[in-house]
Coordinates of C-alpha atoms and ligand atoms in Angstrom, one line a residue:
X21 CA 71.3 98.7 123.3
X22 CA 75.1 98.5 123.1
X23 CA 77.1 101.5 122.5
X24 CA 80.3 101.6 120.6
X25 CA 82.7 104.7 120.5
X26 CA 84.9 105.0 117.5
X27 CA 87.8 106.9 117.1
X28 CA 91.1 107.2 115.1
X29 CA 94.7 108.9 116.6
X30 CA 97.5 109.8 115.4
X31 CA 99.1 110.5 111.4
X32 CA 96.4 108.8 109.2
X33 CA 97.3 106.2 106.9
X34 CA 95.6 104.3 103.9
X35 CA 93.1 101.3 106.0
X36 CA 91.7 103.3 108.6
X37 CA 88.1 103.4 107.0
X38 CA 88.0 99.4 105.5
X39 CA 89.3 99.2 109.3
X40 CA 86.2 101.1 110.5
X41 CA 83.9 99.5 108.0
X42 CA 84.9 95.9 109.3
X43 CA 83.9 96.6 113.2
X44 CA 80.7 98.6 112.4
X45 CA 79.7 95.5 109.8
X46 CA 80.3 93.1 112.3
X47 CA 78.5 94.6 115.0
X48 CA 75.3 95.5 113.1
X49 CA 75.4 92.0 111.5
X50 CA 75.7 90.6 115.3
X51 CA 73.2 92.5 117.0
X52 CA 71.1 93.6 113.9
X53 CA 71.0 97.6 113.1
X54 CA 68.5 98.5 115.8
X55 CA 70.5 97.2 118.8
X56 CA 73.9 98.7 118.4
X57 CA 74.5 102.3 118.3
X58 CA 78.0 103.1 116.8
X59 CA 79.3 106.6 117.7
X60 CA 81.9 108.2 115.7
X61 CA 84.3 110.3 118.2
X62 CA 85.9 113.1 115.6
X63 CA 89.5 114.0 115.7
X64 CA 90.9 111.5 117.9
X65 CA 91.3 111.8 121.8
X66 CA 90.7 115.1 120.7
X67 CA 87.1 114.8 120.2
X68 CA 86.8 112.5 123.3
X69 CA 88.4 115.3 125.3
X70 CA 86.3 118.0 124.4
X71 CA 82.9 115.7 123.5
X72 CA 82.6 116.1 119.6
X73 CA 81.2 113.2 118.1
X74 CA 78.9 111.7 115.8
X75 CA 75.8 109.2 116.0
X76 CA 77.0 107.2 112.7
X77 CA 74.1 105.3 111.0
X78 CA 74.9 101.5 109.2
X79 CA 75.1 103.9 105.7
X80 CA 78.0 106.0 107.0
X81 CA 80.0 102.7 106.7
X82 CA 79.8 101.9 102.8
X83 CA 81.5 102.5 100.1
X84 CA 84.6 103.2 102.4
X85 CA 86.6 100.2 102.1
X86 CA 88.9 101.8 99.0
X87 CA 88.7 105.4 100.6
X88 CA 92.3 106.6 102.0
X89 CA 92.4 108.8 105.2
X90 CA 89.5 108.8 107.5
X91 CA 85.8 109.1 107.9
X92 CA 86.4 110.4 111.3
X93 CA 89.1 113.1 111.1
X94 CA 92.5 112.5 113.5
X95 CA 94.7 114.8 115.5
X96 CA 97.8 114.2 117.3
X97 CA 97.2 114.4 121.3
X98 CA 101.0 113.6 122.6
X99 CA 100.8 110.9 125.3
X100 CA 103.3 112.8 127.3
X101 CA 100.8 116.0 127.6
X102 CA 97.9 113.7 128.4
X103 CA 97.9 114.4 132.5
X104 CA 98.9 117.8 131.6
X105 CA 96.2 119.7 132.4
X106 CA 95.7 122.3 128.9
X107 CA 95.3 126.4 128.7
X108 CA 91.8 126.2 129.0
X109 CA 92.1 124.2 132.8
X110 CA 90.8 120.8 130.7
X111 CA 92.1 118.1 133.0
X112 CA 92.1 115.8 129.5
X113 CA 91.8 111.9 131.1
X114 CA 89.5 112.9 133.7
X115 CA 87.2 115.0 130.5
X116 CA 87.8 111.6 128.1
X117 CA 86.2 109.6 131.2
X118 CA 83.5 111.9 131.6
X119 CA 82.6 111.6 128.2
X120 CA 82.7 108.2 127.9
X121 CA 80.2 108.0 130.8
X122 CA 77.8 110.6 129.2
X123 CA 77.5 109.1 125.8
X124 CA 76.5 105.4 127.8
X125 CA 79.4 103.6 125.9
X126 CA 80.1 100.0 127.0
X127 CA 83.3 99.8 124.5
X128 CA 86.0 102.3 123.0
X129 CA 87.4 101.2 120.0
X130 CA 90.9 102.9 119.0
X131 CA 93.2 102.8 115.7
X132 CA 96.1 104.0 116.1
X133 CA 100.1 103.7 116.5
X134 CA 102.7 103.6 119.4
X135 CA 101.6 107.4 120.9
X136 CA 97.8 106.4 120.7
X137 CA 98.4 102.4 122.3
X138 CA 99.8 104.2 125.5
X139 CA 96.6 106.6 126.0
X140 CA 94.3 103.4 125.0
X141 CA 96.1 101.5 127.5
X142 CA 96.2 104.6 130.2
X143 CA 92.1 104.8 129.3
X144 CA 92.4 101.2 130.4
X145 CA 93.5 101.4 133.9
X146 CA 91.5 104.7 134.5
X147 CA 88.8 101.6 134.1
X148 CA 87.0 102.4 130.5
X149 CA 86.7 99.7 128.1
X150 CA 89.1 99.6 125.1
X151 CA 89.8 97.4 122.7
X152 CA 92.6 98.7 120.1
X153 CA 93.7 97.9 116.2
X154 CA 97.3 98.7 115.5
X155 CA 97.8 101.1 113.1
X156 CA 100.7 103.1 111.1
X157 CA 102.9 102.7 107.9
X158 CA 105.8 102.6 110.1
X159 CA 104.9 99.4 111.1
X160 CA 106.8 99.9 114.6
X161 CA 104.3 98.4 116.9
X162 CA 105.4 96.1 119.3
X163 CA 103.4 93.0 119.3
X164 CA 102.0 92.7 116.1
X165 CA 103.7 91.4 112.9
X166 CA 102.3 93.9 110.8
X167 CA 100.4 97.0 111.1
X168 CA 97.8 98.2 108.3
X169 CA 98.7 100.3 106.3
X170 CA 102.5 99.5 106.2
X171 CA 102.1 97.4 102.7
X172 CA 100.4 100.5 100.9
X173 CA 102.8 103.0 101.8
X174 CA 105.7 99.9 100.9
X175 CA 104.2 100.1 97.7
X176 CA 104.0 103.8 96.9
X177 CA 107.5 104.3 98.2
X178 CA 108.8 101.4 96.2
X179 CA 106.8 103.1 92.8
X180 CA 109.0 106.2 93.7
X181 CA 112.0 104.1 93.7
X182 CA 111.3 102.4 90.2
X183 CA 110.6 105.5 88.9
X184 CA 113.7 107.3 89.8
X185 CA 115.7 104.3 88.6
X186 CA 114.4 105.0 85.3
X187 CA 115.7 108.8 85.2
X188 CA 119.1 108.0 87.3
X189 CA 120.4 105.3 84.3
X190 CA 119.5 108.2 81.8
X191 CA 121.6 110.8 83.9
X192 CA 124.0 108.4 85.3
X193 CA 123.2 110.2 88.7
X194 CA 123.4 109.2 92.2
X195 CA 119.9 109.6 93.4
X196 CA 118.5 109.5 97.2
X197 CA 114.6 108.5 97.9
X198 CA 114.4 109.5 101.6
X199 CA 111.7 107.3 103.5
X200 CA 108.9 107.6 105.8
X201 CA 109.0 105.3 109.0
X202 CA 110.1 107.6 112.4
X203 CA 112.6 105.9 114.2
X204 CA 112.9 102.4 112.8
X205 CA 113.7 101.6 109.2
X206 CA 110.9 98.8 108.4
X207 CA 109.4 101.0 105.4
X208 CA 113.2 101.6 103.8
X209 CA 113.9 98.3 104.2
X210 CA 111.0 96.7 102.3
X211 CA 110.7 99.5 99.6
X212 CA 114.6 99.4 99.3
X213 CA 114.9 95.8 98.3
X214 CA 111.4 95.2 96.7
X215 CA 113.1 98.7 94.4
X216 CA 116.6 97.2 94.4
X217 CA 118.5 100.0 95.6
X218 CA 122.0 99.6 96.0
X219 CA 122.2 101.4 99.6
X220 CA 119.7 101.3 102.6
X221 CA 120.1 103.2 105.4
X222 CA 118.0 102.7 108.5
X223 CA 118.1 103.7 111.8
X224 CA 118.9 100.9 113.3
X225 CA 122.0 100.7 111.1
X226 CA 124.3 103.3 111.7
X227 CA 126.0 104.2 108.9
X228 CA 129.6 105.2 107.6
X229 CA 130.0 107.7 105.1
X230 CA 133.2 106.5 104.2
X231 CA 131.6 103.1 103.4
X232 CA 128.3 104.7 101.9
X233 CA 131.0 106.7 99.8
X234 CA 133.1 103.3 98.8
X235 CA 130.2 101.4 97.8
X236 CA 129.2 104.4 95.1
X237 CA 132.9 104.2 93.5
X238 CA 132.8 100.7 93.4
X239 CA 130.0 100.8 91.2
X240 CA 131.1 103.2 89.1
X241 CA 134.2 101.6 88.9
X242 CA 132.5 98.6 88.0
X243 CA 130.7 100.3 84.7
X244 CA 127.6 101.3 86.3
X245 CA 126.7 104.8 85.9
X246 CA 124.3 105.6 88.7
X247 CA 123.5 104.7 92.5
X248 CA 120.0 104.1 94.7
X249 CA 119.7 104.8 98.0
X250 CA 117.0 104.5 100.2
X251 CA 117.4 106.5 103.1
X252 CA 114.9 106.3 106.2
X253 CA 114.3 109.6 107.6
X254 CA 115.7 108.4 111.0
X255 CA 118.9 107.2 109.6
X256 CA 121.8 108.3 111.6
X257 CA 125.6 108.3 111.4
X258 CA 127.8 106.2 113.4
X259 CA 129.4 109.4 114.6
X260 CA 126.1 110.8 115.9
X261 CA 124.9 107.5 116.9
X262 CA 128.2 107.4 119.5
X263 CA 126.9 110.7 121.0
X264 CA 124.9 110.6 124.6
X265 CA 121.5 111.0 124.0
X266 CA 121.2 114.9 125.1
X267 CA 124.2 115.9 122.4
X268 CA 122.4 113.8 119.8
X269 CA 119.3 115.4 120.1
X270 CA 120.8 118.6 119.7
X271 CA 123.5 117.8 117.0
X272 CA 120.5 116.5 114.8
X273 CA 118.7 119.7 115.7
X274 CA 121.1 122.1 115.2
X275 CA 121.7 120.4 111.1
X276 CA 121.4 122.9 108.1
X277 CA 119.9 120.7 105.8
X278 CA 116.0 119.9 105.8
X279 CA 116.8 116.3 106.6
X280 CA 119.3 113.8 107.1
X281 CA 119.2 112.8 102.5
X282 CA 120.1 116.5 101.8
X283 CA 123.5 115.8 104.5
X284 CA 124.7 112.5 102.7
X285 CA 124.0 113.6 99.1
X286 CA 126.2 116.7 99.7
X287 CA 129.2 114.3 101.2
X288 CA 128.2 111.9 98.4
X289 CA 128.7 114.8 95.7
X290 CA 132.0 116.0 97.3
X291 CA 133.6 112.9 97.1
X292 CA 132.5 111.4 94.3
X293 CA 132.2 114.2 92.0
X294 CA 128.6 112.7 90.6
X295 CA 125.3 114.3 90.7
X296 CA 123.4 113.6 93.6
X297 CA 119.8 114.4 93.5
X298 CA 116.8 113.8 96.9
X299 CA 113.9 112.9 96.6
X300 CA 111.5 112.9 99.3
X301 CA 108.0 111.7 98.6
X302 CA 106.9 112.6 102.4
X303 CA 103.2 112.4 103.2
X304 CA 102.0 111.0 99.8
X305 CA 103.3 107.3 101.3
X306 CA 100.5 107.7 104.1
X307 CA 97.7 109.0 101.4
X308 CA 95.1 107.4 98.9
X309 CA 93.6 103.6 98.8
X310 CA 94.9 100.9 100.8
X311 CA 96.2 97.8 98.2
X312 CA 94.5 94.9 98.6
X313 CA 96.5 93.4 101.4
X314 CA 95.9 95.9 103.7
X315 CA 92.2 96.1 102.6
X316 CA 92.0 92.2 104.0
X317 CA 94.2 92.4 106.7
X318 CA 92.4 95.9 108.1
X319 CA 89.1 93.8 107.4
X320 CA 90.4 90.5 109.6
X321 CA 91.6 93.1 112.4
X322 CA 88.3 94.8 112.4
X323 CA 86.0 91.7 112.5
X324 CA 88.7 90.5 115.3
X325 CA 88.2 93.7 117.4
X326 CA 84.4 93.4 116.6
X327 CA 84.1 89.9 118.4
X328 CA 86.5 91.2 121.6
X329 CA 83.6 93.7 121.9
X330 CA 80.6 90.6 121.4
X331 CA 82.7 88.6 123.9
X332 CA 83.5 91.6 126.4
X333 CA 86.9 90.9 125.9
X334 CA 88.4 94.3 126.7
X335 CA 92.2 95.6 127.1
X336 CA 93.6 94.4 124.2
X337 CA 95.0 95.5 120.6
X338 CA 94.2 93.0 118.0
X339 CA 98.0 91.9 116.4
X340 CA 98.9 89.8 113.5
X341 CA 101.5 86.8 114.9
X342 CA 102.7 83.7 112.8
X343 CA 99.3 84.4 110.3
X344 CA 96.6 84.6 112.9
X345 CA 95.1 87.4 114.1
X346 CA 95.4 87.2 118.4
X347 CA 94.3 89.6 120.5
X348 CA 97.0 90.9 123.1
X349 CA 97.0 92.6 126.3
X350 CA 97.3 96.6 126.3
X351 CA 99.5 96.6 129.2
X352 CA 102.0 94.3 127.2
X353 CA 102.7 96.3 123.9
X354 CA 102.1 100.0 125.4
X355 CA 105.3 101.9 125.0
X356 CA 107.4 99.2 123.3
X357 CA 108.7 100.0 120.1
X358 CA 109.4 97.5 117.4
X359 CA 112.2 98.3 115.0
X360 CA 114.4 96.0 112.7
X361 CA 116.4 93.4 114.2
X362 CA 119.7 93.6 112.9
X363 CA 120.1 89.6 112.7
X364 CA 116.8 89.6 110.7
X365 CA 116.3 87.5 107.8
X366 CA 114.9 90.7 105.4
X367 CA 118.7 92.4 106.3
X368 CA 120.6 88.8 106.0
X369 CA 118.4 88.4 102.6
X370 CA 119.7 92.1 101.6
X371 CA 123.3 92.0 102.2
X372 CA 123.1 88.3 101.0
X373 CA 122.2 90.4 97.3
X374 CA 125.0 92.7 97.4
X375 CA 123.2 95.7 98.9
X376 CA 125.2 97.9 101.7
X377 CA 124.0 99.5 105.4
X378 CA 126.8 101.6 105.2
X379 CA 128.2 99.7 108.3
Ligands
LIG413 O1 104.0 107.7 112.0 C1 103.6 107.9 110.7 C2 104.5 109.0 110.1 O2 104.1 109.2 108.7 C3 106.0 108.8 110.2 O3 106.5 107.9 109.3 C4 106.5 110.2 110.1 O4 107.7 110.4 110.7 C5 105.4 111.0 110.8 O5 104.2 110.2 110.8 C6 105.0 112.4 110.2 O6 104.2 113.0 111.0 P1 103.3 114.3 110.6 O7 102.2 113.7 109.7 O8 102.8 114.8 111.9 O9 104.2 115.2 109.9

């Protein structure tokens, strides 16, 4: 009998159960229903730490492909707190291992992002068996062309973006959607051109306002009566940007506005003299079905990690490179981050169309 421990980390995002649904299906078609034993670990590391989980039987598996969130609940375990022994004296990697051991697993299969790569890869070298699926909307992990559920949440934040065009040309308004995506700007950058907006700001862009500000009167000056911007939430300012890393951390948390939209449409309105509304569609990006691309691509990742568990193929995260779906080492992508190369073609194509970084 093999046994195969499930478990998803991390901020859910649409893909997580037709992710699921593609490694259980593959295993029970492989060994046949009576020989594999899927267990579903509940919360993330969470429920590996403190040993809540659940035999799952081949019918806990359909009718989940269109289902958004996850089947298994998820929880955010910081990496950084992992060899941190917690207030009630769990020593957390040597409790996951324990575990591991007492529910007979021969295989832990992980979805998550960056923070839950590092653990799977930290579970690796304490000598459990891991294989990992890369997971997030921000689509910022390293080694992989694409994460699932980054083209559902592209989607939603781009319908927010048509939408508000429609009600900024009534009101001739400048209006900003702020965008999901942490520290890179891969989510702003695809929902800002596939929306059209006029500005994108992205992290890896630091911006001027003086240039944001230019680009507004331009327009306006030009006969068009309202401005887009999409505006990742880790956007920054060039004057911030310049800061050492301890001042930065503390400028941004010392700002009086909720997030960085709420600073640039006030500096917007003062200099401009035009409304300037936020929007901030937050958490509904991450929620409801995957579209269909990330219902197939979630389905080739899952069949992918399925076969590294037939062919004992351990310590990798299954990764999307130039169309195939490849298996790569743990050890290679744990800790990197991917954000936007500023010499990349989406950003060439962008400014090749008129629209402004603000640099
Ligand atoms: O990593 C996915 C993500 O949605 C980021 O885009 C966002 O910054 C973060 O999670 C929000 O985290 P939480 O759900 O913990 O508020």
């Amino acid at each position: 009998m093999k046994r195969v421990g499930i478990l998803t980390s991390g901020g859910d995002c649409q893909g997580l159960n037709s992710t699921i649904r593609a490694v259980a299906k593959t295993l029970y078609n492989y060994y046949g229903a009576d020989d594999v034993e899927i267990i579903g670990i509940i919360d993330g590391y969470r429920g590996l730490i403190y040993g809540e989980y659940r035999r799952m039987k081949p019918e806990n598996f359909s009718g989940i492909l269109t289902m958004g969130g996850t089947i298994l609940g998820t929880s955010r375990q910081p990496f950084k707190l992992m060899r941190v022994i917690d207030e009630n004296s769990v020593d957390k990697v040597a409790a996951m291992k324990k575990n591991y051991k007492k529910l007979n697993l021969n295989c832990l299969v992980v979805l998550g992002g960056n923070g839950t790569q590092k653990t799977a890869n930290l579970l690796r070298e304490e000598g459990l068996n891991v294989v990992s699926l890369p997971k997030t909307i921000d689509n910022d992990l390293w080694g992989t062309d694409i994460t699932f559920g980054f083209q559902s949440a592209v989607d939603i934040a781009t319908n927010v973006i048509d939408c508000i065009h429609t009600t900024a040309t009534s009101h001739g308004r400048v209006f900003i959607i702020e965008v999901m995506g942490h520290k890179v700007g891969w989510l702003t950058l695809y929902a800002g051109i596939a929306g059209g907006a006029d500005i994108i700001l992205i992290p890896e862009i630091p911006y001027d306002i003086n240039s944001v500000i230019k680009t507004i009167k331009a327009r306006t000056a030009s006969g068009k009566n309202f401005s887009i911007l999409a505006v990742a939430e880790g956007a920054i300012s060039k004057e911030l940007a310049s800061l050492p890393k301890k001042q930065k951390k503390a400028a941004i948390a010392d700002m009086k506005y909720p997030s960085i939209s709420y600073k640039i449409a006030e500096e917007i309105e003062q200099a401009t003299g035009q409304e300037t509304r936020v929007t901030v569609p937050g958490h509904f990006q991450r929620g409801g079905s995957p579209d269909p691309y990330d219902r197939v691509i979630s389905t080739r990742f899952g069949v992918a990690a399925a076969q590294l568990i037939i062919d004992k193929n351990y310590g990798n995260m299954v990764a999307l490179r130039n169309g195939k779906v490849v298996p790569v080492p743990l050890e290679e992508i744990a800790g990197k981050l991917k954000t936007v190369p500023t010499d990349s073609e989406e950003i060439k194509t962008a400014k090749a169309m008129g629209i402004s970084f603000g640099d």
